[in-house]
Short mmCIF file of C-alpha atoms and ligand atoms in Angstrom, two decimals:
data_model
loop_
_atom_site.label_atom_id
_atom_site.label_comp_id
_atom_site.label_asym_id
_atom_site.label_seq_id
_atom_site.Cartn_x
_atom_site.Cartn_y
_atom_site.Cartn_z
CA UNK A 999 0.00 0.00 0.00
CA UNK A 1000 1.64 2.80 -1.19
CA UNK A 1001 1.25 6.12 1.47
CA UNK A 1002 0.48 9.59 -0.13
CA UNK A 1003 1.84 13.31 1.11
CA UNK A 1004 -2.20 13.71 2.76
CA UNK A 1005 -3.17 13.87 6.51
CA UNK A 1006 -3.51 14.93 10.15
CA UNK A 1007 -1.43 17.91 9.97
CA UNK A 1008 -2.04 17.95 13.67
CA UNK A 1009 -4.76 16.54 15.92
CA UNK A 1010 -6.68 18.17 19.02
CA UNK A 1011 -8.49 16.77 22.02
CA UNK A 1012 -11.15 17.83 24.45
CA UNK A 1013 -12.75 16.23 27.25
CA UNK A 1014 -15.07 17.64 29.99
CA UNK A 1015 -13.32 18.75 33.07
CA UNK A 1016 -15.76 16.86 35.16
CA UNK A 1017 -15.81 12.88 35.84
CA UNK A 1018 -17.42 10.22 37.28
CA UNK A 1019 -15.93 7.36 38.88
CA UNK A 1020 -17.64 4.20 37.53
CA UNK A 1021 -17.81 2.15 41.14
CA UNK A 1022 -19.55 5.01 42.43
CA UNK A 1023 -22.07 4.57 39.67
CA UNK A 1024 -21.68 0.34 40.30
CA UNK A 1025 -22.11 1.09 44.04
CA UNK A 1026 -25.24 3.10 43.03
CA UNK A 1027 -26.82 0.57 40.62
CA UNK A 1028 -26.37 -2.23 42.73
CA UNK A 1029 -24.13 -3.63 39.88
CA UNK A 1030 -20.23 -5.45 40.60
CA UNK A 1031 -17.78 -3.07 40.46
CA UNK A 1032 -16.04 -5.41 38.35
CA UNK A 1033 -18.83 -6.08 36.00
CA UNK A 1034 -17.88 -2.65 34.66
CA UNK A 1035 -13.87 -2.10 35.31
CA UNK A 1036 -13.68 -5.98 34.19
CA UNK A 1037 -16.41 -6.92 32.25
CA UNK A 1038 -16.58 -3.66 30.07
CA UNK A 1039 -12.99 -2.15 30.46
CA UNK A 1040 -14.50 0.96 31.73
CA UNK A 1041 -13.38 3.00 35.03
CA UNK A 1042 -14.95 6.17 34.18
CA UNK A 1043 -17.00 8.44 32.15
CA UNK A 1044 -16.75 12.05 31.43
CA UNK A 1045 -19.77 13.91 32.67
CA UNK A 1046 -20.54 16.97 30.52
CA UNK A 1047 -21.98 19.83 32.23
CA UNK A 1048 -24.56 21.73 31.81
CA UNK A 1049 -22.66 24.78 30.42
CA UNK A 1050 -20.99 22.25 27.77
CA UNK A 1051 -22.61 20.43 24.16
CA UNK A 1052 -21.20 19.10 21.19
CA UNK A 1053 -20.46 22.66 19.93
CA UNK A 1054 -18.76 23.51 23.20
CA UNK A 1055 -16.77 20.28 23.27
CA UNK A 1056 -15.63 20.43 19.70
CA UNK A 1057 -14.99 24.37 19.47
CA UNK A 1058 -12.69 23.31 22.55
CA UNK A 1059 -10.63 20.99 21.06
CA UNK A 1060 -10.35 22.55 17.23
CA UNK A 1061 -8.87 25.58 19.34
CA UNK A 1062 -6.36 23.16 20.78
CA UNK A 1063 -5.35 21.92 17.29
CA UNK A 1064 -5.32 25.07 15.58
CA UNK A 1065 -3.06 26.82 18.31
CA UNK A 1066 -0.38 23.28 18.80
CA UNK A 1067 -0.18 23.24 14.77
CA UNK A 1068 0.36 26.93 14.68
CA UNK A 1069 -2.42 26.98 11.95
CA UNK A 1070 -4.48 30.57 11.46
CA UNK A 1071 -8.13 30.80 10.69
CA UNK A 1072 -7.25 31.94 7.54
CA UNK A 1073 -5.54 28.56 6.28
CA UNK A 1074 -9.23 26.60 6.64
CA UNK A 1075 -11.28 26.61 3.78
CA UNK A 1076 -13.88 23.61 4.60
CA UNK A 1077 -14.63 22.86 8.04
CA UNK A 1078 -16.97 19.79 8.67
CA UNK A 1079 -18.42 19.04 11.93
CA UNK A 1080 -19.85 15.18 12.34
CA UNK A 1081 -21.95 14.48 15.28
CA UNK A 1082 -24.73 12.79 16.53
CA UNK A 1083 -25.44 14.51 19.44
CA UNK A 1084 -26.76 17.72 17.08
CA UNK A 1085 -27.91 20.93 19.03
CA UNK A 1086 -30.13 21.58 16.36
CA UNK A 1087 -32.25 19.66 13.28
CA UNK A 1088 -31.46 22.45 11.10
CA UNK A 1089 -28.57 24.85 11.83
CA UNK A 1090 -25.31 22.80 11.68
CA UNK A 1091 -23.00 22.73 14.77
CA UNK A 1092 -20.12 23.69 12.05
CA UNK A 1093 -21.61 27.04 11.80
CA UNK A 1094 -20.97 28.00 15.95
CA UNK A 1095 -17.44 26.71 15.49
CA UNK A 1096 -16.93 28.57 12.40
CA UNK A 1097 -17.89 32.00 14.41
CA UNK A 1098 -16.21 30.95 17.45
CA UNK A 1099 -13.14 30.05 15.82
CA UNK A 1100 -13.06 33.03 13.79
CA UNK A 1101 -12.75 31.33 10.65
CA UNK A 1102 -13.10 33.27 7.16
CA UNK A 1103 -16.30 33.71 5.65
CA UNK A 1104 -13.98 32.13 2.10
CA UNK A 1105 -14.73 28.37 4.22
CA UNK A 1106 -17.66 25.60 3.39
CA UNK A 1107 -18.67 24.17 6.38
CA UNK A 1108 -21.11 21.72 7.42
CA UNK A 1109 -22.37 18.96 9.76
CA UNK A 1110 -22.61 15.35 8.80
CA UNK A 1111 -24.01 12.48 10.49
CA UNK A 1112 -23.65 8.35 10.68
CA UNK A 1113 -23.48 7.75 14.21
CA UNK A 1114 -20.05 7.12 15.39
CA UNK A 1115 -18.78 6.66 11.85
CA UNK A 1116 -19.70 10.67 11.19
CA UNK A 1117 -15.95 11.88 12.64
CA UNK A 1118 -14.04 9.43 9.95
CA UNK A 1119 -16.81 10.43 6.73
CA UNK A 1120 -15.29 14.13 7.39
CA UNK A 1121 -12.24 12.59 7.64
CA UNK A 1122 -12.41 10.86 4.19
CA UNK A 1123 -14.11 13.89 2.52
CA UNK A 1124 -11.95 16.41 3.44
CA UNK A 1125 -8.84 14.01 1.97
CA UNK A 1126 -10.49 13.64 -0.50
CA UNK A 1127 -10.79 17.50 -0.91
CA UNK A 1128 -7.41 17.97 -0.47
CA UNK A 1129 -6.27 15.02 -3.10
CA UNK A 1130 -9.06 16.73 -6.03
CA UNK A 1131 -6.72 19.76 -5.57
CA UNK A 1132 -10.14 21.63 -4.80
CA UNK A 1133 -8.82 23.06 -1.60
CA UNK A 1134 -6.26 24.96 -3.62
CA UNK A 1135 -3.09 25.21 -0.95
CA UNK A 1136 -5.62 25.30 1.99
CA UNK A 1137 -6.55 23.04 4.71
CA UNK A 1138 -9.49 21.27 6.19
CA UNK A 1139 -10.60 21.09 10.09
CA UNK A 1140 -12.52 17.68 11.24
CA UNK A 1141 -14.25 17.84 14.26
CA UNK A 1142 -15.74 14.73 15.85
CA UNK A 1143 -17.74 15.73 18.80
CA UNK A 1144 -20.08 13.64 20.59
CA UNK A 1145 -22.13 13.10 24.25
CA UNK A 1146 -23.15 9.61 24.62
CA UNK A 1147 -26.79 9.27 26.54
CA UNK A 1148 -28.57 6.33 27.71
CA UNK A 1149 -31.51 6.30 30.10
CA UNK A 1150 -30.84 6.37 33.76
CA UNK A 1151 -30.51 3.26 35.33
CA UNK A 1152 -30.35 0.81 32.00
CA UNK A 1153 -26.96 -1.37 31.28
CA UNK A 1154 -26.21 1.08 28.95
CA UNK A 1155 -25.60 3.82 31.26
CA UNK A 1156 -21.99 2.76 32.45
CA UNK A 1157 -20.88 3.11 28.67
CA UNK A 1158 -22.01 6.95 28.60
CA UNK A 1159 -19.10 9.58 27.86
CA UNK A 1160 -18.19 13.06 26.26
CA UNK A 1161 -15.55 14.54 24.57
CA UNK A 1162 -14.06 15.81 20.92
CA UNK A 1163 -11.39 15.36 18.63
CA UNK A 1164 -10.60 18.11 15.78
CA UNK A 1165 -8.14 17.20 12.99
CA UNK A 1166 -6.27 19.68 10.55
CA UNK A 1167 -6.25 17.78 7.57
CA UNK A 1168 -3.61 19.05 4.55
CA UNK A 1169 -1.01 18.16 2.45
CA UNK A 1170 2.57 16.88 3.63
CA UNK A 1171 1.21 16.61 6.95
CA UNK A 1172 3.20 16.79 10.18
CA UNK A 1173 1.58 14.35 12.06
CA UNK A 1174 0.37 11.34 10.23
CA UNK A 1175 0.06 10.56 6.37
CA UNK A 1176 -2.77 8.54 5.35
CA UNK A 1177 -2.75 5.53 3.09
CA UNK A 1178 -5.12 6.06 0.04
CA UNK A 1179 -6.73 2.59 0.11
CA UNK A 1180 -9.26 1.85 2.85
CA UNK A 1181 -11.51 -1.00 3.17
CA UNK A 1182 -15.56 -0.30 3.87
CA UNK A 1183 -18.86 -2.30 4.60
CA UNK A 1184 -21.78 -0.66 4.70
CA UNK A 1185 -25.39 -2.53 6.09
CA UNK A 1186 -28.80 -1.48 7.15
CA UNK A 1187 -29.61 -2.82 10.91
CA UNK A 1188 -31.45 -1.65 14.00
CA UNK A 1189 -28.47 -2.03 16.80
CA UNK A 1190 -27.70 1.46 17.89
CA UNK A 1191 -30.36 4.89 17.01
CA UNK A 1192 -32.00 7.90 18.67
CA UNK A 1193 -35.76 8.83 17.29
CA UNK A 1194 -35.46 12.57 16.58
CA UNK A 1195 -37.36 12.92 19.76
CA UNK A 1196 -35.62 11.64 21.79
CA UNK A 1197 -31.84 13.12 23.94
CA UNK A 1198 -30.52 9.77 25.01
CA UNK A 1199 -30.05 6.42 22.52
CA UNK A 1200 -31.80 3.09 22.25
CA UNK A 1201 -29.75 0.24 21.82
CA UNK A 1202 -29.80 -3.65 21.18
CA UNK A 1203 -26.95 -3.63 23.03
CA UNK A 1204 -25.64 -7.48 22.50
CA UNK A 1205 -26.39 -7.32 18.72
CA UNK A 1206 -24.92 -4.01 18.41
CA UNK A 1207 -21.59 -5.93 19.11
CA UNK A 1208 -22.21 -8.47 16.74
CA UNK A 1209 -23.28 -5.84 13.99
CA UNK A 1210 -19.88 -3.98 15.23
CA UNK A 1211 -17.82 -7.01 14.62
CA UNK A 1212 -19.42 -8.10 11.15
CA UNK A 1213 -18.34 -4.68 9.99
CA UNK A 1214 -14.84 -5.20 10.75
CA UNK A 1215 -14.87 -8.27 9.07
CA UNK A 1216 -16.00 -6.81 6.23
CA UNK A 1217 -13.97 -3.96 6.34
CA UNK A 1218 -10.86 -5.33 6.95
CA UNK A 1219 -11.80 -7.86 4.10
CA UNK A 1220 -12.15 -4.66 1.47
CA UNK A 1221 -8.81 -3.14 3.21
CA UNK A 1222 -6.50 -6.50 2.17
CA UNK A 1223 -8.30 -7.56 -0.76
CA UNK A 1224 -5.80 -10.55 -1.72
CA UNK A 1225 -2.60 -8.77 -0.39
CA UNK A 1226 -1.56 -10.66 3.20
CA UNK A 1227 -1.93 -10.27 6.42
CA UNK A 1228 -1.65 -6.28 7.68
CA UNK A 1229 -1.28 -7.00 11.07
CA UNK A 1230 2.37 -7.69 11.07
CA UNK A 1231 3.18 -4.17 9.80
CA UNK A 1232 1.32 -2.10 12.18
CA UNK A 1233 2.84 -0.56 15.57
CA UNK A 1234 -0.69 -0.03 17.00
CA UNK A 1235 -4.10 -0.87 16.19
CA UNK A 1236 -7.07 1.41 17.27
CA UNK A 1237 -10.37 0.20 17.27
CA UNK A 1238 -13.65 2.22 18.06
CA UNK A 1239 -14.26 1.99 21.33
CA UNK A 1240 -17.65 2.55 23.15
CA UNK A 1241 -16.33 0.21 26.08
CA UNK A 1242 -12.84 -0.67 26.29
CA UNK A 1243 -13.36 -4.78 25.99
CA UNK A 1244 -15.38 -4.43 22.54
CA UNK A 1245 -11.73 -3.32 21.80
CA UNK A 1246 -10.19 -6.47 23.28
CA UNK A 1247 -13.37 -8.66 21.11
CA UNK A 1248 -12.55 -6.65 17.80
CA UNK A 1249 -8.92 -7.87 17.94
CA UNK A 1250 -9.76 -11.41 18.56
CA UNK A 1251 -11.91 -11.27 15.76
CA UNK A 1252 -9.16 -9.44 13.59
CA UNK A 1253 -6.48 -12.20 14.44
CA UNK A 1254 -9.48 -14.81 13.34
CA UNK A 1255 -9.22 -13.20 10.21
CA UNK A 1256 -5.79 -12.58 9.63
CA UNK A 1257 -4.62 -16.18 10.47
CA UNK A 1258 -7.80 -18.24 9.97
CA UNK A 1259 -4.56 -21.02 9.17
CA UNK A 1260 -3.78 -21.22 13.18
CA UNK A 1261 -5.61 -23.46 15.52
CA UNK A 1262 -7.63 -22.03 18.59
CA UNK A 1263 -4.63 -22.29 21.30
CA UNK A 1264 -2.32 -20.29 18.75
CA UNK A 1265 -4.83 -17.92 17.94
CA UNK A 1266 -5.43 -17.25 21.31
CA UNK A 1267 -1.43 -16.96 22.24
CA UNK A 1268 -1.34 -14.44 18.91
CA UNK A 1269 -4.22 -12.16 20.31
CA UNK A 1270 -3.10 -12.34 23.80
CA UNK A 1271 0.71 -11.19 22.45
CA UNK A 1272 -0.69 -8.83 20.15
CA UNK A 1273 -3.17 -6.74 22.24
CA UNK A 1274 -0.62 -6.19 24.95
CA UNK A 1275 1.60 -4.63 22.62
CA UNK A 1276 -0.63 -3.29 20.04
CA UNK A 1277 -3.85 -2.59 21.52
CA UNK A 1278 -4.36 -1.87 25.25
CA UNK A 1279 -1.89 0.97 25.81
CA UNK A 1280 -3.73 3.60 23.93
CA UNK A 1281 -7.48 2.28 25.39
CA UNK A 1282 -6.79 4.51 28.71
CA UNK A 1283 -8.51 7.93 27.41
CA UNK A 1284 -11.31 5.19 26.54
CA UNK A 1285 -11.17 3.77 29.89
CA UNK A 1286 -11.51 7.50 31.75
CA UNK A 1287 -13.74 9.67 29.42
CA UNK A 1288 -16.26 6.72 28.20
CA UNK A 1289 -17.66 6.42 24.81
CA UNK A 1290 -17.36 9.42 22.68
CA UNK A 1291 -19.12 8.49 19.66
CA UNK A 1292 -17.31 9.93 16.52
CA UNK A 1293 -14.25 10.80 18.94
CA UNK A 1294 -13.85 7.46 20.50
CA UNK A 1295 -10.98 6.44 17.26
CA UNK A 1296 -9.21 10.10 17.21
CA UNK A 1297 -9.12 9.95 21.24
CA UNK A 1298 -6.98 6.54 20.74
CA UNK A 1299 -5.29 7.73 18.63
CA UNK A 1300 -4.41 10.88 20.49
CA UNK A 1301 -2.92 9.30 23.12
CA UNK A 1302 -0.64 6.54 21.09
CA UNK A 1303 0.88 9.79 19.43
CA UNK A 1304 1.17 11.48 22.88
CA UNK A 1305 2.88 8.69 24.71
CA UNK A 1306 5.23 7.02 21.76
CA UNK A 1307 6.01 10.31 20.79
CA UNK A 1308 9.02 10.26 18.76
CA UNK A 1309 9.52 6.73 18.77
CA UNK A 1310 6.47 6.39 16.07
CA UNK A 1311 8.21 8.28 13.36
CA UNK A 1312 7.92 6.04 10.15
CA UNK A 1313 5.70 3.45 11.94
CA UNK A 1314 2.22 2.12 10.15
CA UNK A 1315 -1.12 2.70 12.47
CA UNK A 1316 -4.28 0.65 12.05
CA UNK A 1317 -7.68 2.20 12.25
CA UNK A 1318 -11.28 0.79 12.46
CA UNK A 1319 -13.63 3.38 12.53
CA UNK A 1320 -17.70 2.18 13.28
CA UNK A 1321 -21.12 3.98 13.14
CA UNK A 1322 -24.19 1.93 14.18
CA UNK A 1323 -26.51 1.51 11.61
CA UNK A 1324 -24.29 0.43 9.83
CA UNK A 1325 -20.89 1.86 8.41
CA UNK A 1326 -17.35 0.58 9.40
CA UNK A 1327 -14.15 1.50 7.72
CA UNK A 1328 -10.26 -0.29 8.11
CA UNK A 1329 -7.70 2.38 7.26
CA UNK A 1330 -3.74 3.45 8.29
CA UNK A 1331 -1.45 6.01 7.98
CA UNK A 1332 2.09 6.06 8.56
CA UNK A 1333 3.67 8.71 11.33
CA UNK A 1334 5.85 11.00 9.45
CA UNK A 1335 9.68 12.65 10.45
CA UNK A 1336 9.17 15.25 12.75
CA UNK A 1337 5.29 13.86 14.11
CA UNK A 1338 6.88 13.79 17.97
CA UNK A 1339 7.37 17.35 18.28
CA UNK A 1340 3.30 17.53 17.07
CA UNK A 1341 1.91 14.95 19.24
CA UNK A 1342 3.75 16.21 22.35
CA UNK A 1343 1.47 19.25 21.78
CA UNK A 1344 -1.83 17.67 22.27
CA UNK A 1345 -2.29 17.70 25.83
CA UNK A 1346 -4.25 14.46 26.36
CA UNK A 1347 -2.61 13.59 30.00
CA UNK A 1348 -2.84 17.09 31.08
CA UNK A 1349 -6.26 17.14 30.66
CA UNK A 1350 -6.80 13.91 32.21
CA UNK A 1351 -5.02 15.09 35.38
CA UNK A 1352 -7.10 18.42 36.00
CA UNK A 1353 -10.45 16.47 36.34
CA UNK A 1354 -13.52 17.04 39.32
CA UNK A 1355 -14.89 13.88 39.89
CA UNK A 1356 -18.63 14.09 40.82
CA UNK A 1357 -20.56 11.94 43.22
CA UNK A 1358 -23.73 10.20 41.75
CA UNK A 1359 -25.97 12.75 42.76
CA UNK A 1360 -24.06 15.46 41.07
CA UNK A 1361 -23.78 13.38 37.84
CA UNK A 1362 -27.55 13.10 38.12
CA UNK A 1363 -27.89 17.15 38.51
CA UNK A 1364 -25.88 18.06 35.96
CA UNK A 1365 -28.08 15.17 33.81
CA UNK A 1366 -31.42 17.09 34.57
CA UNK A 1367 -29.61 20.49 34.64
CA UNK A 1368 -27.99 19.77 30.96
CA UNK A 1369 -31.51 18.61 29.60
CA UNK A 1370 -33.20 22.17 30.51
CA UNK A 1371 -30.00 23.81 28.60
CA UNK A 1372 -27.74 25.90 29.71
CA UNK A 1373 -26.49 28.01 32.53
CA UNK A 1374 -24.29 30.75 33.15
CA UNK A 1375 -20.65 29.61 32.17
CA UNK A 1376 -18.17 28.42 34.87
CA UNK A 1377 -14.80 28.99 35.14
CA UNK A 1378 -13.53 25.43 34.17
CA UNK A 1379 -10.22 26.26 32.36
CA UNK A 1380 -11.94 25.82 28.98
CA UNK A 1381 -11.90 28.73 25.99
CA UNK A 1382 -15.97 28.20 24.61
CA UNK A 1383 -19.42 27.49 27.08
CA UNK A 1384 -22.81 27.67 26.32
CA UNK A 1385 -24.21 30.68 28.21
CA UNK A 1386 -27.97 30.26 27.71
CA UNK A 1387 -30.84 29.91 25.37
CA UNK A 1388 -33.34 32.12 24.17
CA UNK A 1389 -36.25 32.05 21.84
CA UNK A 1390 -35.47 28.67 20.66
CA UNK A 1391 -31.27 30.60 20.05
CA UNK A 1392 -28.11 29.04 21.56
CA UNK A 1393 -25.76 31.39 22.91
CA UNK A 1394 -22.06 30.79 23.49
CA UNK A 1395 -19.45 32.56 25.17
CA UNK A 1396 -15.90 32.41 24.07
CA UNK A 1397 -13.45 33.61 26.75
CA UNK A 1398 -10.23 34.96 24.92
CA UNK A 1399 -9.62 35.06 20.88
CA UNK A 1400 -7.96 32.09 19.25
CA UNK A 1401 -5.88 34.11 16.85
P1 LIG B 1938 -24.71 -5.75 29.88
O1 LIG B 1938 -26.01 -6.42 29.80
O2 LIG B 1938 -24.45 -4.79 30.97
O3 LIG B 1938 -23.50 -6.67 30.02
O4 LIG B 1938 -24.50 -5.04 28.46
P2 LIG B 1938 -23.23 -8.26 29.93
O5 LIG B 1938 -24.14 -8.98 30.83
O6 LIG B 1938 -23.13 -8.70 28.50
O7 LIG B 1938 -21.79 -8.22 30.57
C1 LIG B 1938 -20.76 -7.47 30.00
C2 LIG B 1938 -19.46 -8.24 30.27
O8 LIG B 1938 -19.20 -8.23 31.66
C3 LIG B 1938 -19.51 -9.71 29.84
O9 LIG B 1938 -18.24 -10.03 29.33
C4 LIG B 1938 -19.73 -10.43 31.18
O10 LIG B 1938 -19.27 -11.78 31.18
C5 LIG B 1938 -18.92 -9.57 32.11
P3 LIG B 1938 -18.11 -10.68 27.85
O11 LIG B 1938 -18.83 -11.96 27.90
O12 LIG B 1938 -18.77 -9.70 26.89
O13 LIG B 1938 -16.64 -10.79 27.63
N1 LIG B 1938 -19.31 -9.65 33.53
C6 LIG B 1938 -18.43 -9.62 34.54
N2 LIG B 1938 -17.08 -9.52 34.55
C7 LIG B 1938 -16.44 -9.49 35.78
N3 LIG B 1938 -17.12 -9.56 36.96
C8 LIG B 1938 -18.47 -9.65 36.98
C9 LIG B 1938 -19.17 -9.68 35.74
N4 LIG B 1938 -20.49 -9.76 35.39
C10 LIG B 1938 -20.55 -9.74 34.03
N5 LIG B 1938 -19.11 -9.70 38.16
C11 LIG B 1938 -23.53 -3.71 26.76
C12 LIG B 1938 -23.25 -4.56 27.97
C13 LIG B 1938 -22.22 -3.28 26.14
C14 LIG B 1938 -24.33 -4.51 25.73
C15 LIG B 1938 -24.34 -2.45 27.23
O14 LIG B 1938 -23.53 -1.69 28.08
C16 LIG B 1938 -24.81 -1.59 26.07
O15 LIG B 1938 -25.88 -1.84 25.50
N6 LIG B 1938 -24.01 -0.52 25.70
C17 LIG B 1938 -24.35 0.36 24.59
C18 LIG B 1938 -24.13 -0.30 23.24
C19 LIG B 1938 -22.69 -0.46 22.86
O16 LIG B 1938 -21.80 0.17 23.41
N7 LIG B 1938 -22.43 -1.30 21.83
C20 LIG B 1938 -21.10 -1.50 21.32
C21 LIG B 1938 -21.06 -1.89 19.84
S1 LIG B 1938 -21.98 -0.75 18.82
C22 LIG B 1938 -20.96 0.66 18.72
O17 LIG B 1938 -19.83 0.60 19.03
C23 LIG B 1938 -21.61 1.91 18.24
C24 LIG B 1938 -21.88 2.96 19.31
O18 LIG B 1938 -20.67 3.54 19.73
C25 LIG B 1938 -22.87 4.00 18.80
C26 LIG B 1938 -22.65 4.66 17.46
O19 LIG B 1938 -22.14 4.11 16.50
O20 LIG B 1938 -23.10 5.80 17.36
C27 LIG B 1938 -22.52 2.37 20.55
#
């Protein structure tokens, strides 16, 4: 597979400031503790607040990547925002980045949508922009911002989560350069959706995995066509991840796939070997903000760059991206000379470190507060909030210009 001079020029993450432990939720429930930190992966779940959305979340973290890439407004011309957590059926969340960014009115933006698959479509358009020669020296900003709801009190709940990812996409990147043949699969089912009335998602939870796993099959499938095995060539593999063991099953299911010639006990030794190395490192933003929908992949990914640093320079990255529904997609990129001194920029532990953790009955307040929409904005640290709405109008606040 031959690797082309398009990709993540640099990448930006955001995640609420506030947390919530998931044994205090367990303790709460009446559910295991370990059901959750062993069964599902998960140890906690960023807790928006009530000041914060999807346009919050992702103005947040396309501020962080515009400012560690050094990258003015002016340099955007197409800035697509996927999401399904829209604040609005109509107005695209694209447009309240685009003003609170302070991007040029010379930039086509808009919001797209296919679950948690909506983050990598922008992803794919916009390098596809790029490659046309449409954006004509200029980059694109993809931001993948997301609030996972279930209902109070369902299984569900424990794999809620917020946060964003924004990603500069351009030629001759400085972060990672992305390969221009991807595998897809593409299927109509009923695992994962969220009736236009409705904030928080319904879910057939066990077939969702199932539907998730198909997907990869078939993706990965599309991605080799007859060429062998990619596994051996990859430093890291990153997986969607709406729970951290659906992680853990997608590999097993990739190393079925990729050796279908081993028997069970060597397939098992392979996977075991493999995840260690390849897999479960970069799972921990998973495994403290939750699910994050369109994020989920870019969070993963945020954090391998962050922690190998340097050390990934010329190294080949896996990705399965996955929106219920269904889409799935298998792609890589390769980290390019010089990447370390971008993902050192990112900021993924520092966030991590400066989080509140709530008690249950906070994390239930700032549910029923967040539903009526809005309050005055807190000093948390972070540069947009939602101050209010009026007259059916959302309101934001930015605190100091980007530029
Ligand atoms: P559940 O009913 O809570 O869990 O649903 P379970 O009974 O299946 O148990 C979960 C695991 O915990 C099992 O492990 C149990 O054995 C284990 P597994 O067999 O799977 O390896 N377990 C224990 N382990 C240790 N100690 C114990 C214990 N008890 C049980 N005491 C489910 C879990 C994920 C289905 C639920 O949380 C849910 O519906 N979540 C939402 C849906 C979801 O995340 N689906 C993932 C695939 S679809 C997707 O990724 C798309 C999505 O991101 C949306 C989008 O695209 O927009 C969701």
């Amino acid at each position: 597979m031959t690797t082309t001079d398009v990709g993540i020029d640099q990448l930006g993450i955001y995640v609420p400031r506030h947390a919530l432990p998931l044994d205090r939720l367990a303790a709460a429930r009446g559910v295991p503790p370990e059901k959750i930190s062993v069964g599902l992966g998960a140890l906690a779940m960023a807790v928006p607040a009530p000041w914060e959305d999807t346009v919050t979340l992702g103005a947040n973290a396309a501020a962080r990547a515009l400012r560690a890439g050094g990258i003015a407004p002016d340099e955007i011309g197409l800035l697509v925002v996927g999401t399904e957590t829209a604040v609005d059926h109509a107005k695209p969340a694209s447009i309240f980045l685009h003003e609170l960014l302070g991007l040029t009115s010379r930039c086509r933006t808009f919001e797209l949508k296919h679950a948690c698959y909506g983050g990598t479509a922008g992803v794919m358009m916009a390098v596809d922009w790029v490659r046309s020669g449409a954006a004509r020296g200029r980059k694109a900003l993809v931001v993948a911002t997301d609030i996972a709801r279930y209902d109070l009190g369902s299984s569900a709940e424990f794999t809620q989560g917020a946060g964003a990812a924004a990603l500069v996409i351009g030629a001759e990147p400085r972060l990672l350069a992305l390969d221009a043949g991807t595998g897809v699969y593409a299927s109509n089912v009923w695992d994962f959706w969220r009736p236009l009335d409705r904030r928080e998602a319904l879910v057939d939870g066990k077939f969702s995995v199932d539907c998730y796993l198909d997907a990869l099959g078939g993706a990965l499938a599309d991605y080799r066509g007859d060429a062998a095995p990619v596994m051996e060539r990859m430093t890291a593999l990153l997986y969607h991840t709406p729970f951290p063991k659906m992680a853990q099953k997608a590999h097993r299911r990739l190393v079925e796939r990729e050796h279908p010639e081993l028997d069970p006990d060597a397939q098992t030794a392979l996977f075991e070997r493999s995840y260690a190395e390849l897999v479960e490192p970069w799972l921990w933003l998973a495994r403290q903000a939750g699910n994050t929908y369109t994020a989920s992949l870019y969070l993963g990914l945020a954090w391998l760059a962050e922690q190998r640093g340097a050390a990934l320079e010329g190294r080949d990255v896996g990705l399965f991206s996955y929106g219920s529904g269904c889409q799935g997609e298998f792609f890589s990129g390769r980290f390019v000379a010089g990447s370390g001194a971008h993902a050192a920029r990112i900021g993924a532990a520092a966030l991590l470190a400066d989080r509140v953790l709530l008690d249950v009955a906070q994390y239930e307040d700032f549910v029923r507060e967040g539903a009526r929409g809005g309050t005055p904005s807190i000093d948390d640290g972070a540069l947009c909030h939602l101050t209010g709405v009026s007259d059916h109008k959302r309101h934001y606040g930015r605190q100091e210009a980007i530029a």
